[in-house]
Amino acid sequence: MRFKHLHELNTICTAESKTIARLMIEEQVQETNTPEADVVRQMSEYYQVMKEAVRKGLTEDTTSRSGLTGGDGKKLAEYIRQGETCSGDASALAMAYALCVSEVNASMGRIVATPTAGSCGIIPGVFISSQERFGWSDEHLVNGLFCAGAIGYVIANNSFISGAEGGCQAEVGSAIGMAAGAMVELRGGTPEQVVHAVGLALKNTLGLICDPVAGLVEIPCIVRNGLGAVTALAAADMALAGVRSAIPSDEVIDVMLEVGSAMPSRHRETAQGGLAQTPTGRKMMEKLAKPKAKRAEPEAESEPQSTKDNSKEQA
Amino acid sequence: MRFKDVFSIIGPSMTGPSSSHTAGAARLGRIARQWLGCTPERARLTLYGSFADTYQGHGTDLALIGGLLDYVTDDPRIPDAEKYAEQAGMEVEFYTSGLPAPHPNTVKIELWHGERQCSLVGASIGGGSVSVHALNDFRVQISGEFPTLVLRHADKAGVLASVTSTISSSGVNIGYMQVDRKARDGEALTAMEMDGAPSAEMLERLRSLDHVLDIRVIDLKRGVDSDAV
C-alpha cells in the first residue's frame, strides 16, 4: 500500500485528484494482484450481507442464545414510526439499524466484521440508513466501504481494532471513525475533511473500555453500536461543516494506542472489570454459568508446540 | 504490517458473535478437516486461554465443529453444528486446558477416521485470521490464506530438491516454505504456501516421487465440497 497514515491518504488523493475509495481499490488490486472487478464484487457481496442483516434484525427474532438481548432494533424502528424522535429521525434510524445488525451478530446470524464482529453494526447502520435517505446507488455505498476500509487499515496498522488489545475504543471507536470518514466522502467531502472526521470521531471514544457482561458480545456492545452510529453521523457533519481536528488525526490514532496499551487487562475484554463486574453484571454471569468441558487429563495432555516462538503474536 | 489489505478490515462475512472466537475457530476447524482429508469420525478438541474461558458464550465450540464439517465462516448451519455433526456420524469431545499456549485463543484438534489420524495446533489471531502452529506435532506457520501443500516425507537427501523442481516445472511459485523433522532419517513434514493452486497433475507427480509418504492441500479459499486429495 502506498499509505500508512491518514495524512498520506490525504496527500496522495489530493495530488492525484481521486477519492480515498478509488485509491483503496487501486492499491488493493496492486497489492493482491486481483482484477478490479473481483475486488469490487467481493465488497458488493459484503454490502448485500449487511443489508440482509438489517432486514433480519427488523423482521425476525434476534433473541441471543443467552437470552440477554434481542429485539431492541425493532423496538426503535417502531418508535421512529410512531412519532418525533429526540435525536432526529436520521440519527435514530442509523441507531436502529446498527442495533439490528449487532443483535443479529449476538444471535449467531450472518454479519460482516467491520472491522470486528463486536463493532459490526456501526457501518451498516450509518450506510444503509443514509442510502435510504439520500437515494444513493449500491455502487456508491460500495465505494464508501472501500473508503472506510482505507481508514480502518490505517488505524489497525498504527494502533489496534480489537477490544482484547485496546479496549472498546479500538473496536467500536475504530468503526465510528471509519463510518464518519466514509460518510464525509459519500456526501462529497474532500479527503482532508474525511481525515478530520476520523480524528473528531476517535477523540470522542478515547479510553472506552471493553467490559462485556459474562464475556458475551451483547451488553454493552449492542447499545454502543447504536450510539456509535449516531456519533459517526455527528462527526461527519462537523467535518463537512469545516470543523477541523485540532490534534492531527494521525496523532489521535497514536494516542489510542497509548491509552489502550495503558489499560489494565480487566478492562480489555476479560469481563473482569467495568460493567461486567457490577452487581447485576455478576448476577447475569452466574445465571448463565454452564458446566464446562472436562479439563484435559494430565497424562493425555501435552503442551501445544512452539509456545516461545509465537508469544509475541497479537491477542 | 499486521493487516495486509482492505478485506482484513472489512470482512469476513461470518456467523456472529466474534471474529476471533467464531470466524477464526471455524477456519481452524476447516483447516484441520482438510489436513485429515475427509469428515472425521471422531474429534477431540482441547481449548486453551480465552478459548477455554469463553468458548460457550461465543459459540466457539459450534464454529469449530462447523469447520470440521467444512463450513465456511458464514455458513448458516454453524449455530446448529452439533446436530449436523451427529447426522454426519461425527463424535466430538471438548476439553479445556490451563497449560501455556502459543496464543490466548488456541485450540488443539485431534481427528480420527478409520486408519487415518491427525492433529493440529492453531490460534485465532484476530479479525478472523488464523495461524496454524503445528501439524502432527511438526512445527509449521501457515495461515490458510494461500493454497498450502503439506508433504509428509522421509528425511532423506534430495527429497526437497525433487519436490521443488517438480513444483517449479509446473510454473507455480512457492511463497513460503518450512521443513521440520522428528529425528534425523525419520519422518519429516514440509509446508509450502503457494501463489497458485496446485493442479491435479502436479499433485500426481509429487505423489509418485521417492520417499513422499502423503500430500494434502490446505486452502481456505477452496470450494467447500472438495474432499480428500
Coordinates of C-alpha atoms in Angstrom, one line a residue:
Chain A
M1 CA 0.0 0.0 0.0
R2 CA 1.2 3.5 -0.8
F3 CA -0.1 4.8 2.5
K4 CA 0.3 4.0 6.2
H5 CA -1.0 7.2 7.7
L6 CA -4.1 9.4 7.2
H7 CA -2.1 12.4 6.1
E8 CA -0.6 10.3 3.3
L9 CA -4.1 9.3 2.2
N10 CA -5.0 13.0 2.0
T11 CA -1.8 14.0 0.2
I12 CA -2.0 11.2 -2.4
C13 CA -5.7 11.7 -3.1
T14 CA -5.4 15.5 -3.3
A15 CA -2.4 15.4 -5.6
E16 CA -3.9 12.8 -7.9
S17 CA -7.5 14.2 -7.7
K18 CA -9.0 10.9 -6.6
T19 CA -11.3 9.8 -3.8
I20 CA -10.0 7.7 -1.0
A21 CA -12.2 4.9 -2.3
R22 CA -10.6 5.0 -5.7
L23 CA -7.1 4.9 -4.2
M24 CA -8.0 2.0 -1.9
I25 CA -9.4 0.0 -4.9
E26 CA -6.2 0.6 -6.9
E27 CA -4.0 -0.3 -4.0
Q28 CA -5.9 -3.5 -3.3
V29 CA -5.7 -4.5 -7.0
Q30 CA -1.9 -3.9 -6.9
E31 CA -1.3 -5.5 -3.5
T32 CA -3.2 -8.7 -4.1
N33 CA -2.8 -9.0 -7.9
T34 CA -6.5 -9.4 -8.2
P35 CA -8.6 -7.9 -11.1
E36 CA -10.6 -4.8 -10.0
A37 CA -13.9 -6.4 -11.0
D38 CA -13.2 -9.2 -8.4
V39 CA -12.2 -6.8 -5.7
V40 CA -15.4 -4.7 -6.2
R41 CA -17.6 -7.8 -6.5
Q42 CA -16.3 -9.1 -3.1
M43 CA -17.1 -5.8 -1.5
S44 CA -20.5 -5.7 -3.1
E45 CA -21.3 -9.1 -1.7
Y46 CA -20.3 -7.9 1.7
Y47 CA -22.7 -4.9 1.3
Q48 CA -25.6 -7.3 0.5
V49 CA -24.8 -9.3 3.6
M50 CA -25.0 -6.0 5.7
K51 CA -28.4 -5.2 4.1
E52 CA -29.7 -8.6 4.8
A53 CA -28.6 -8.3 8.5
V54 CA -30.6 -5.1 8.8
R55 CA -33.6 -6.7 7.3
K56 CA -33.3 -9.7 9.5
G57 CA -33.0 -7.6 12.6
L58 CA -36.1 -5.6 11.7
T59 CA -38.3 -8.6 10.9
E60 CA -37.0 -11.7 12.7
D61 CA -36.5 -12.8 16.2
T62 CA -33.0 -11.8 17.3
T63 CA -33.0 -13.2 20.9
S64 CA -29.5 -14.2 21.6
R65 CA -28.6 -17.7 22.8
S66 CA -28.0 -16.3 26.3
G67 CA -31.5 -14.7 26.2
L68 CA -30.0 -11.4 27.5
T69 CA -30.5 -9.4 24.3
G70 CA -32.6 -9.0 21.2
G71 CA -35.5 -7.1 19.7
D72 CA -34.3 -3.6 20.6
G73 CA -33.6 -2.6 16.9
K74 CA -37.2 -3.5 16.1
K75 CA -38.4 -1.5 19.1
L76 CA -36.5 1.6 18.0
A77 CA -37.7 1.3 14.4
E78 CA -41.3 1.2 15.7
Y79 CA -40.7 4.2 17.9
I80 CA -39.4 6.2 15.0
R81 CA -42.6 5.3 13.0
Q82 CA -44.8 6.5 15.8
G83 CA -43.6 10.0 16.5
E84 CA -40.9 12.6 16.8
T85 CA -37.6 11.4 18.0
C86 CA -35.2 13.3 20.3
S87 CA -32.1 12.8 18.2
G88 CA -33.7 13.3 14.8
D89 CA -35.1 10.6 12.5
A90 CA -31.8 10.2 10.5
S91 CA -29.8 9.6 13.7
A92 CA -32.5 7.4 15.2
L93 CA -32.8 5.2 12.1
A94 CA -29.0 4.8 11.9
M95 CA -29.1 3.8 15.5
A96 CA -32.0 1.3 14.9
Y97 CA -30.2 -0.4 12.0
A98 CA -27.0 -0.6 14.0
L99 CA -28.8 -2.3 16.8
C100 CA -30.4 -4.7 14.3
V101 CA -27.1 -5.8 12.9
S102 CA -25.5 -6.2 16.3
E103 CA -28.4 -8.2 17.5
V104 CA -28.2 -10.5 14.5
N105 CA -24.5 -10.9 15.4
A106 CA -25.3 -11.8 19.0
S107 CA -27.9 -14.3 17.9
M108 CA -25.2 -16.1 15.7
G109 CA -26.7 -14.7 12.5
R110 CA -24.7 -13.6 9.5
I111 CA -22.8 -10.3 9.5
V112 CA -19.7 -8.8 8.1
A113 CA -16.9 -7.9 10.5
T114 CA -16.4 -4.1 10.1
P115 CA -13.7 -4.1 11.4
T116 CA -14.7 -6.7 14.0
A117 CA -17.9 -8.6 14.8
G118 CA -18.3 -6.7 18.1
S119 CA -18.5 -3.5 16.1
C120 CA -20.3 -4.8 13.1
G121 CA -23.4 -2.6 13.5
I122 CA -22.0 0.9 13.0
I123 CA -21.0 0.9 9.3
P124 CA -24.2 -0.8 8.1
G125 CA -26.3 1.4 10.4
V126 CA -24.8 4.6 9.0
F127 CA -24.6 3.4 5.4
I128 CA -28.0 1.7 4.9
S129 CA -30.0 4.4 6.7
S130 CA -28.2 7.1 4.6
Q131 CA -28.7 5.2 1.4
E132 CA -32.5 5.2 2.0
R133 CA -32.4 8.9 2.9
F134 CA -30.3 10.2 0.1
G135 CA -31.4 7.6 -2.6
W136 CA -27.8 6.5 -3.3
S137 CA -26.9 3.5 -5.5
D138 CA -25.4 0.4 -4.1
E139 CA -22.3 1.2 -6.1
H140 CA -21.9 4.5 -4.3
L141 CA -22.1 2.7 -0.9
V142 CA -19.6 0.0 -2.0
N143 CA -17.2 2.8 -2.7
G144 CA -17.9 4.1 0.7
L145 CA -16.9 0.7 2.1
F146 CA -13.5 1.0 0.4
C147 CA -13.1 4.4 1.9
A148 CA -14.0 3.0 5.3
G149 CA -11.6 0.1 4.7
A150 CA -8.7 2.5 3.9
I151 CA -9.3 4.4 7.2
G152 CA -9.5 1.1 9.1
Y153 CA -6.3 -0.1 7.5
V154 CA -4.5 2.9 8.8
I155 CA -6.0 2.6 12.3
A156 CA -5.3 -1.2 12.5
N157 CA -1.7 -0.8 11.4
N158 CA -0.9 2.1 13.7
S159 CA -3.0 1.3 16.7
F160 CA -5.5 -1.6 17.0
I161 CA -9.0 -2.7 16.2
S162 CA -9.7 -5.4 18.7
G163 CA -11.2 -5.0 22.2
A164 CA -8.8 -7.6 23.7
E165 CA -5.9 -5.4 22.7
G166 CA -7.1 -1.9 23.0
G167 CA -10.5 -1.8 24.7
C168 CA -13.8 -0.9 23.1
Q169 CA -12.2 2.4 21.7
A170 CA -10.3 0.1 19.3
E171 CA -13.3 -1.8 18.3
V172 CA -16.4 0.5 18.4
G173 CA -14.2 3.6 18.2
S174 CA -12.4 2.4 15.0
A175 CA -15.7 1.6 13.4
I176 CA -17.1 5.1 14.3
G177 CA -14.0 6.7 12.8
M178 CA -14.3 4.6 9.6
A179 CA -18.0 5.3 9.3
A180 CA -17.6 9.1 9.9
G181 CA -14.8 9.4 7.3
A182 CA -16.7 7.3 4.8
M183 CA -19.8 9.3 5.3
V184 CA -17.9 12.5 4.5
E185 CA -16.7 11.1 1.3
L186 CA -20.1 9.7 0.4
R187 CA -21.5 13.2 0.8
G188 CA -18.9 14.7 -1.5
G189 CA -16.4 16.0 1.2
T190 CA -12.7 16.3 0.4
P191 CA -10.1 13.8 1.5
E192 CA -8.9 16.4 4.0
Q193 CA -12.4 16.6 5.5
V194 CA -12.5 12.8 5.7
V195 CA -9.3 12.8 7.7
H196 CA -10.7 15.4 10.1
A197 CA -13.9 13.4 10.6
V198 CA -11.8 10.4 11.7
G199 CA -9.9 12.5 14.2
L200 CA -13.0 14.2 15.6
A201 CA -14.8 10.8 16.0
L202 CA -11.9 9.0 17.5
K203 CA -11.3 11.7 20.1
N204 CA -14.8 11.1 21.4
T205 CA -14.2 7.4 22.0
L206 CA -10.7 7.5 23.6
G207 CA -10.5 5.5 26.7
L208 CA -13.6 3.4 26.1
I209 CA -13.1 0.2 27.9
C210 CA -14.1 -3.3 26.8
D211 CA -16.2 -4.8 29.6
P212 CA -18.6 -7.3 28.1
V213 CA -21.1 -8.8 30.6
A214 CA -20.4 -12.5 31.1
G215 CA -17.8 -12.2 28.3
L216 CA -20.6 -12.1 25.7
V217 CA -20.7 -9.7 22.7
E218 CA -24.0 -8.3 23.9
I219 CA -24.0 -6.0 26.9
P220 CA -22.9 -3.2 26.4
C221 CA -21.7 -3.9 22.9
I222 CA -25.0 -3.8 21.1
V223 CA -26.0 -0.4 22.6
R224 CA -22.6 1.0 21.9
N225 CA -23.0 0.1 18.3
G226 CA -26.3 2.0 18.2
L227 CA -24.8 5.1 19.9
G228 CA -21.7 4.8 17.8
A229 CA -23.7 5.2 14.6
V230 CA -25.0 8.5 15.9
T231 CA -21.6 9.7 16.8
A232 CA -20.3 8.8 13.3
L233 CA -23.1 10.9 11.7
A234 CA -22.3 13.8 14.1
A235 CA -18.6 13.7 13.4
A236 CA -19.3 13.6 9.6
D237 CA -21.5 16.7 10.0
M238 CA -18.8 18.6 11.9
A239 CA -16.1 17.8 9.3
L240 CA -18.5 18.7 6.3
A241 CA -19.1 22.0 8.1
G242 CA -15.4 22.7 8.1
V243 CA -14.6 21.8 11.7
R244 CA -11.1 20.5 11.9
S245 CA -9.5 18.1 14.4
A246 CA -7.0 20.5 16.2
I247 CA -4.9 17.5 17.1
P248 CA -4.0 15.9 13.8
S249 CA -6.0 12.7 13.2
D250 CA -2.8 10.5 12.9
E251 CA -1.8 11.8 16.4
V252 CA -5.2 10.8 17.7
I253 CA -4.7 7.3 16.4
D254 CA -1.3 7.2 18.2
V255 CA -3.0 8.3 21.4
M256 CA -5.5 5.5 21.1
L257 CA -2.5 3.1 21.0
E258 CA -1.0 4.8 24.1
V259 CA -4.3 4.7 26.0
G260 CA -5.2 1.2 25.0
S261 CA -1.8 -0.1 25.9
A262 CA -2.1 1.5 29.4
M263 CA -5.5 0.0 30.1
P264 CA -5.4 -2.7 32.7
S265 CA -6.3 -6.2 31.4
R266 CA -9.6 -6.2 33.4
H267 CA -10.8 -3.5 31.0
R268 CA -9.8 -5.3 27.9
E269 CA -12.5 -7.9 27.0
T270 CA -11.7 -10.2 30.0
A271 CA -15.1 -9.5 31.7
Q272 CA -13.1 -8.9 34.9
G273 CA -14.0 -5.2 35.2
G274 CA -16.3 -2.4 34.2
L275 CA -20.0 -3.2 33.6
A276 CA -19.2 -7.0 33.7
Q277 CA -18.4 -6.7 37.4
T278 CA -21.3 -4.6 38.5
P279 CA -23.7 -6.5 40.9
T280 CA -26.1 -7.0 38.0
G281 CA -23.4 -8.0 35.6
R282 CA -22.2 -10.6 38.0
K283 CA -25.7 -11.9 38.6
M284 CA -26.1 -12.3 34.8
M285 CA -22.8 -14.2 34.6
E286 CA -23.7 -16.5 37.4
K287 CA -27.1 -17.3 35.9
L288 CA -25.5 -18.2 32.6
A289 CA -22.8 -20.3 34.1
K290 CA -22.9 -23.7 32.4
P291 CA -21.0 -26.9 33.2
K292 CA -17.7 -26.5 31.5
A293 CA -15.9 -29.2 29.4
K294 CA -13.7 -31.5 31.3
R295 CA -10.2 -30.4 32.0
A296 CA -7.8 -32.4 29.8
E297 CA -6.4 -35.3 31.8
P298 CA -2.8 -34.5 32.8
E299 CA -1.5 -37.8 31.3
A300 CA -3.1 -37.1 28.0
E301 CA -2.1 -33.5 28.0
S302 CA 1.0 -32.1 26.3
E303 CA 1.9 -28.5 25.9
P304 CA 1.0 -27.2 22.4
Q305 CA 4.0 -26.6 20.4
S306 CA 6.0 -23.5 19.7
T307 CA 4.9 -21.5 22.8
K308 CA 8.0 -19.4 22.8
D309 CA 8.3 -18.7 19.1
N310 CA 4.8 -17.2 18.9
S311 CA 4.5 -15.4 22.2
K312 CA 4.6 -12.0 20.6
E313 CA 1.6 -12.6 18.4
Q314 CA -1.3 -10.2 18.8
A315 CA -4.2 -11.0 21.0
Chain B
M1 CA 2.1 -4.5 8.5
R2 CA -0.2 -6.7 10.6
F3 CA -3.2 -6.0 8.4
K4 CA -2.4 -6.5 4.7
D5 CA -5.4 -5.5 2.7
V6 CA -8.9 -3.9 2.7
F7 CA -10.6 -7.3 3.3
S8 CA -8.7 -7.9 6.5
I9 CA -10.6 -4.7 7.7
I10 CA -14.0 -5.1 6.0
G11 CA -14.8 -8.8 6.3
P12 CA -15.1 -11.7 6.6
S13 CA -18.8 -12.4 6.2
M14 CA -19.4 -14.5 9.2
T15 CA -21.7 -16.1 11.7
G16 CA -21.7 -14.0 14.9
P17 CA -20.8 -13.1 17.5
S18 CA -17.0 -12.8 17.5
S19 CA -14.4 -12.7 14.7
S20 CA -11.7 -14.2 16.9
H21 CA -13.9 -16.8 18.7
T22 CA -16.3 -17.7 15.9
A23 CA -14.9 -16.9 12.5
G24 CA -11.3 -17.8 13.4
A25 CA -12.5 -21.0 15.1
A26 CA -14.5 -22.1 12.0
R27 CA -11.4 -21.6 9.9
L28 CA -9.2 -23.6 12.2
G29 CA -11.7 -26.5 12.2
R30 CA -11.9 -26.4 8.4
I31 CA -8.1 -26.5 8.1
A32 CA -8.0 -29.5 10.4
R33 CA -10.5 -31.2 8.3
Q34 CA -8.5 -30.5 5.1
W35 CA -5.5 -31.9 6.9
L36 CA -7.3 -35.1 7.7
G37 CA -8.7 -35.1 4.2
C38 CA -12.3 -36.1 5.0
T39 CA -15.1 -35.8 7.5
P40 CA -13.7 -37.1 10.8
E41 CA -15.5 -39.9 12.7
R42 CA -14.1 -38.7 16.0
A43 CA -12.7 -35.3 17.1
R44 CA -11.1 -34.3 20.3
L45 CA -10.7 -30.6 20.8
T46 CA -8.6 -29.0 23.6
L47 CA -9.1 -25.3 24.2
Y48 CA -6.6 -23.0 25.8
G49 CA -6.6 -19.5 27.2
S50 CA -9.5 -17.3 26.3
F51 CA -10.9 -20.0 24.0
A52 CA -11.1 -22.2 27.2
D53 CA -12.6 -19.4 29.3
T54 CA -15.4 -18.1 27.0
Y55 CA -16.0 -20.6 24.2
Q56 CA -19.6 -21.4 25.2
G57 CA -20.8 -17.8 25.2
H58 CA -19.1 -17.1 21.8
G59 CA -20.2 -20.3 20.1
T60 CA -16.5 -21.2 19.6
D61 CA -17.4 -24.9 20.1
L62 CA -20.1 -24.7 17.4
A63 CA -17.9 -22.9 15.0
L64 CA -15.1 -25.4 15.4
I65 CA -17.5 -28.3 14.8
G66 CA -18.8 -26.3 11.7
G67 CA -15.3 -26.0 10.4
L68 CA -14.8 -29.8 10.9
L69 CA -17.9 -30.2 8.7
D70 CA -16.2 -28.0 6.1
Y71 CA -18.4 -25.0 6.7
V72 CA -17.1 -21.5 5.8
T73 CA -17.2 -18.7 8.3
D74 CA -20.7 -17.5 7.3
D75 CA -22.4 -20.9 6.9
P76 CA -25.9 -20.6 8.4
R77 CA -25.6 -24.2 9.8
I78 CA -23.0 -23.2 12.3
P79 CA -25.4 -22.4 15.2
D80 CA -26.8 -26.0 14.7
A81 CA -23.4 -27.6 14.1
E82 CA -23.8 -30.1 16.9
K83 CA -26.9 -31.5 15.2
Y84 CA -25.2 -31.8 11.8
A85 CA -22.2 -33.4 13.4
E86 CA -24.4 -36.1 14.9
Q87 CA -26.1 -36.6 11.5
A88 CA -22.7 -36.9 9.9
G89 CA -21.7 -39.6 12.5
M90 CA -19.0 -37.4 14.0
E91 CA -18.3 -37.8 17.6
V92 CA -16.9 -34.7 19.3
E93 CA -15.4 -34.2 22.7
F94 CA -14.2 -30.9 24.2
Y95 CA -11.6 -30.4 26.8
T96 CA -10.1 -27.3 28.4
S97 CA -6.5 -26.9 29.5
G98 CA -4.7 -24.4 31.7
L99 CA -1.3 -25.0 30.1
P100 CA 0.5 -22.2 28.3
A101 CA -0.2 -22.0 24.6
P102 CA 1.2 -20.1 21.6
H103 CA -1.6 -17.6 21.8
P104 CA -4.6 -16.7 24.1
N105 CA -7.0 -18.2 21.5
T106 CA -5.5 -21.6 20.9
V107 CA -7.0 -25.0 20.1
K108 CA -5.5 -28.4 19.7
I109 CA -7.6 -30.5 17.3
E110 CA -7.1 -34.3 17.1
L111 CA -9.1 -36.2 14.4
W112 CA -9.7 -39.8 13.6
H113 CA -11.3 -41.5 10.6
G114 CA -10.7 -45.3 10.2
E115 CA -6.9 -45.7 10.0
R116 CA -6.4 -42.0 9.4
Q117 CA -5.4 -39.8 12.3
C118 CA -4.1 -36.3 12.5
S119 CA -3.6 -33.4 14.9
L120 CA -3.3 -29.6 14.6
V121 CA -2.5 -26.8 17.0
G122 CA -3.7 -23.4 15.8
A123 CA -4.6 -20.0 17.1
S124 CA -7.2 -17.4 16.1
I125 CA -5.1 -14.2 16.0
G126 CA -7.8 -11.5 15.4
G127 CA -10.4 -10.4 12.9
G128 CA -11.0 -14.0 11.8
S129 CA -7.4 -14.6 10.8
V130 CA -5.7 -17.8 12.0
S131 CA -2.3 -19.2 12.4
V132 CA -1.5 -22.9 12.4
H133 CA 1.5 -23.7 14.7
A134 CA 1.7 -27.5 14.5
L135 CA 0.5 -30.4 12.3
N136 CA 1.0 -33.9 13.7
D137 CA 3.5 -32.3 16.2
F138 CA 5.6 -30.9 13.4
R139 CA 6.2 -27.2 13.6
V140 CA 4.6 -25.1 10.9
Q141 CA 3.5 -21.5 10.4
I142 CA 0.6 -21.3 8.0
S143 CA -2.4 -19.1 7.6
G144 CA -4.7 -21.0 5.2
E145 CA -4.9 -17.8 3.1
F146 CA -2.8 -19.3 0.3
P147 CA -3.1 -22.7 -1.2
T148 CA -0.7 -24.7 1.0
L149 CA 0.8 -28.0 0.2
V150 CA 1.7 -30.2 3.1
L151 CA 4.0 -33.1 2.4
R152 CA 4.9 -35.9 4.8
H153 CA 8.1 -37.5 3.6
A154 CA 11.2 -39.3 4.7
D155 CA 14.1 -37.2 5.9
K156 CA 16.4 -38.1 3.0
A157 CA 18.8 -36.1 1.0
G158 CA 17.4 -34.9 -2.3
V159 CA 13.7 -35.2 -1.5
L160 CA 13.1 -31.5 -1.2
A161 CA 15.1 -30.8 -4.4
S162 CA 12.9 -33.2 -6.4
V163 CA 9.8 -31.7 -4.8
T164 CA 10.7 -28.1 -5.6
S165 CA 11.8 -28.9 -9.1
T166 CA 8.6 -30.7 -9.7
I167 CA 6.7 -27.7 -8.5
S168 CA 8.8 -25.2 -10.4
S169 CA 8.3 -27.2 -13.7
S170 CA 4.6 -26.7 -13.2
G171 CA 5.1 -23.0 -13.1
V172 CA 3.9 -22.4 -9.6
N173 CA 5.8 -20.0 -7.3
I174 CA 6.4 -21.1 -3.7
G175 CA 5.9 -18.0 -1.4
Y176 CA 6.9 -19.6 1.9
M177 CA 8.3 -23.0 2.9
Q178 CA 9.0 -24.7 6.2
V179 CA 10.6 -28.1 6.9
D180 CA 10.6 -29.9 10.2
R181 CA 11.6 -33.4 11.1
K182 CA 11.1 -35.7 14.1
A183 CA 14.6 -37.1 14.0
R184 CA 17.5 -37.5 11.6
D185 CA 16.4 -40.1 8.9
G186 CA 12.9 -40.1 10.4
E187 CA 9.7 -38.7 9.2
A188 CA 9.7 -35.0 8.0
L189 CA 7.0 -32.6 7.1
T190 CA 7.2 -29.7 4.7
A191 CA 4.6 -27.0 4.3
M192 CA 4.6 -24.7 1.3
E193 CA 2.4 -21.7 0.7
M194 CA 2.0 -21.3 -3.0
D195 CA 1.0 -18.3 -5.2
G196 CA -1.4 -20.5 -7.2
A197 CA -3.5 -23.6 -6.6
P198 CA -1.7 -26.9 -7.4
S199 CA -3.0 -28.8 -10.4
A200 CA -4.1 -32.4 -10.1
E201 CA -1.3 -33.3 -12.4
M202 CA 1.3 -31.7 -10.2
L203 CA -0.1 -33.5 -7.1
E204 CA 0.1 -36.8 -9.0
R205 CA 3.7 -36.2 -10.0
L206 CA 4.6 -35.2 -6.4
R207 CA 2.9 -38.3 -5.0
S208 CA 5.0 -40.5 -7.3
L209 CA 8.3 -39.2 -6.0
D210 CA 10.5 -41.4 -3.9
H211 CA 10.2 -41.0 -0.1
V212 CA 7.0 -38.9 -0.3
L213 CA 4.5 -40.5 2.1
D214 CA 1.5 -38.3 1.7
I215 CA 0.3 -34.9 0.4
R216 CA -2.6 -32.7 1.4
V217 CA -3.7 -29.3 0.2
I218 CA -4.9 -26.8 2.8
D219 CA -6.7 -23.8 1.3
L220 CA -9.5 -21.8 2.9
K221 CA -10.5 -20.4 -0.4
R222 CA -11.0 -23.8 -1.9
G223 CA -14.6 -24.9 -2.6
V224 CA -16.3 -26.4 0.3
D225 CA -17.4 -29.5 -1.5
S226 CA -13.9 -30.8 -2.3
D227 CA -12.8 -33.7 -0.1
A228 CA -9.8 -35.8 0.2
V229 CA -6.9 -35.2 -2.2

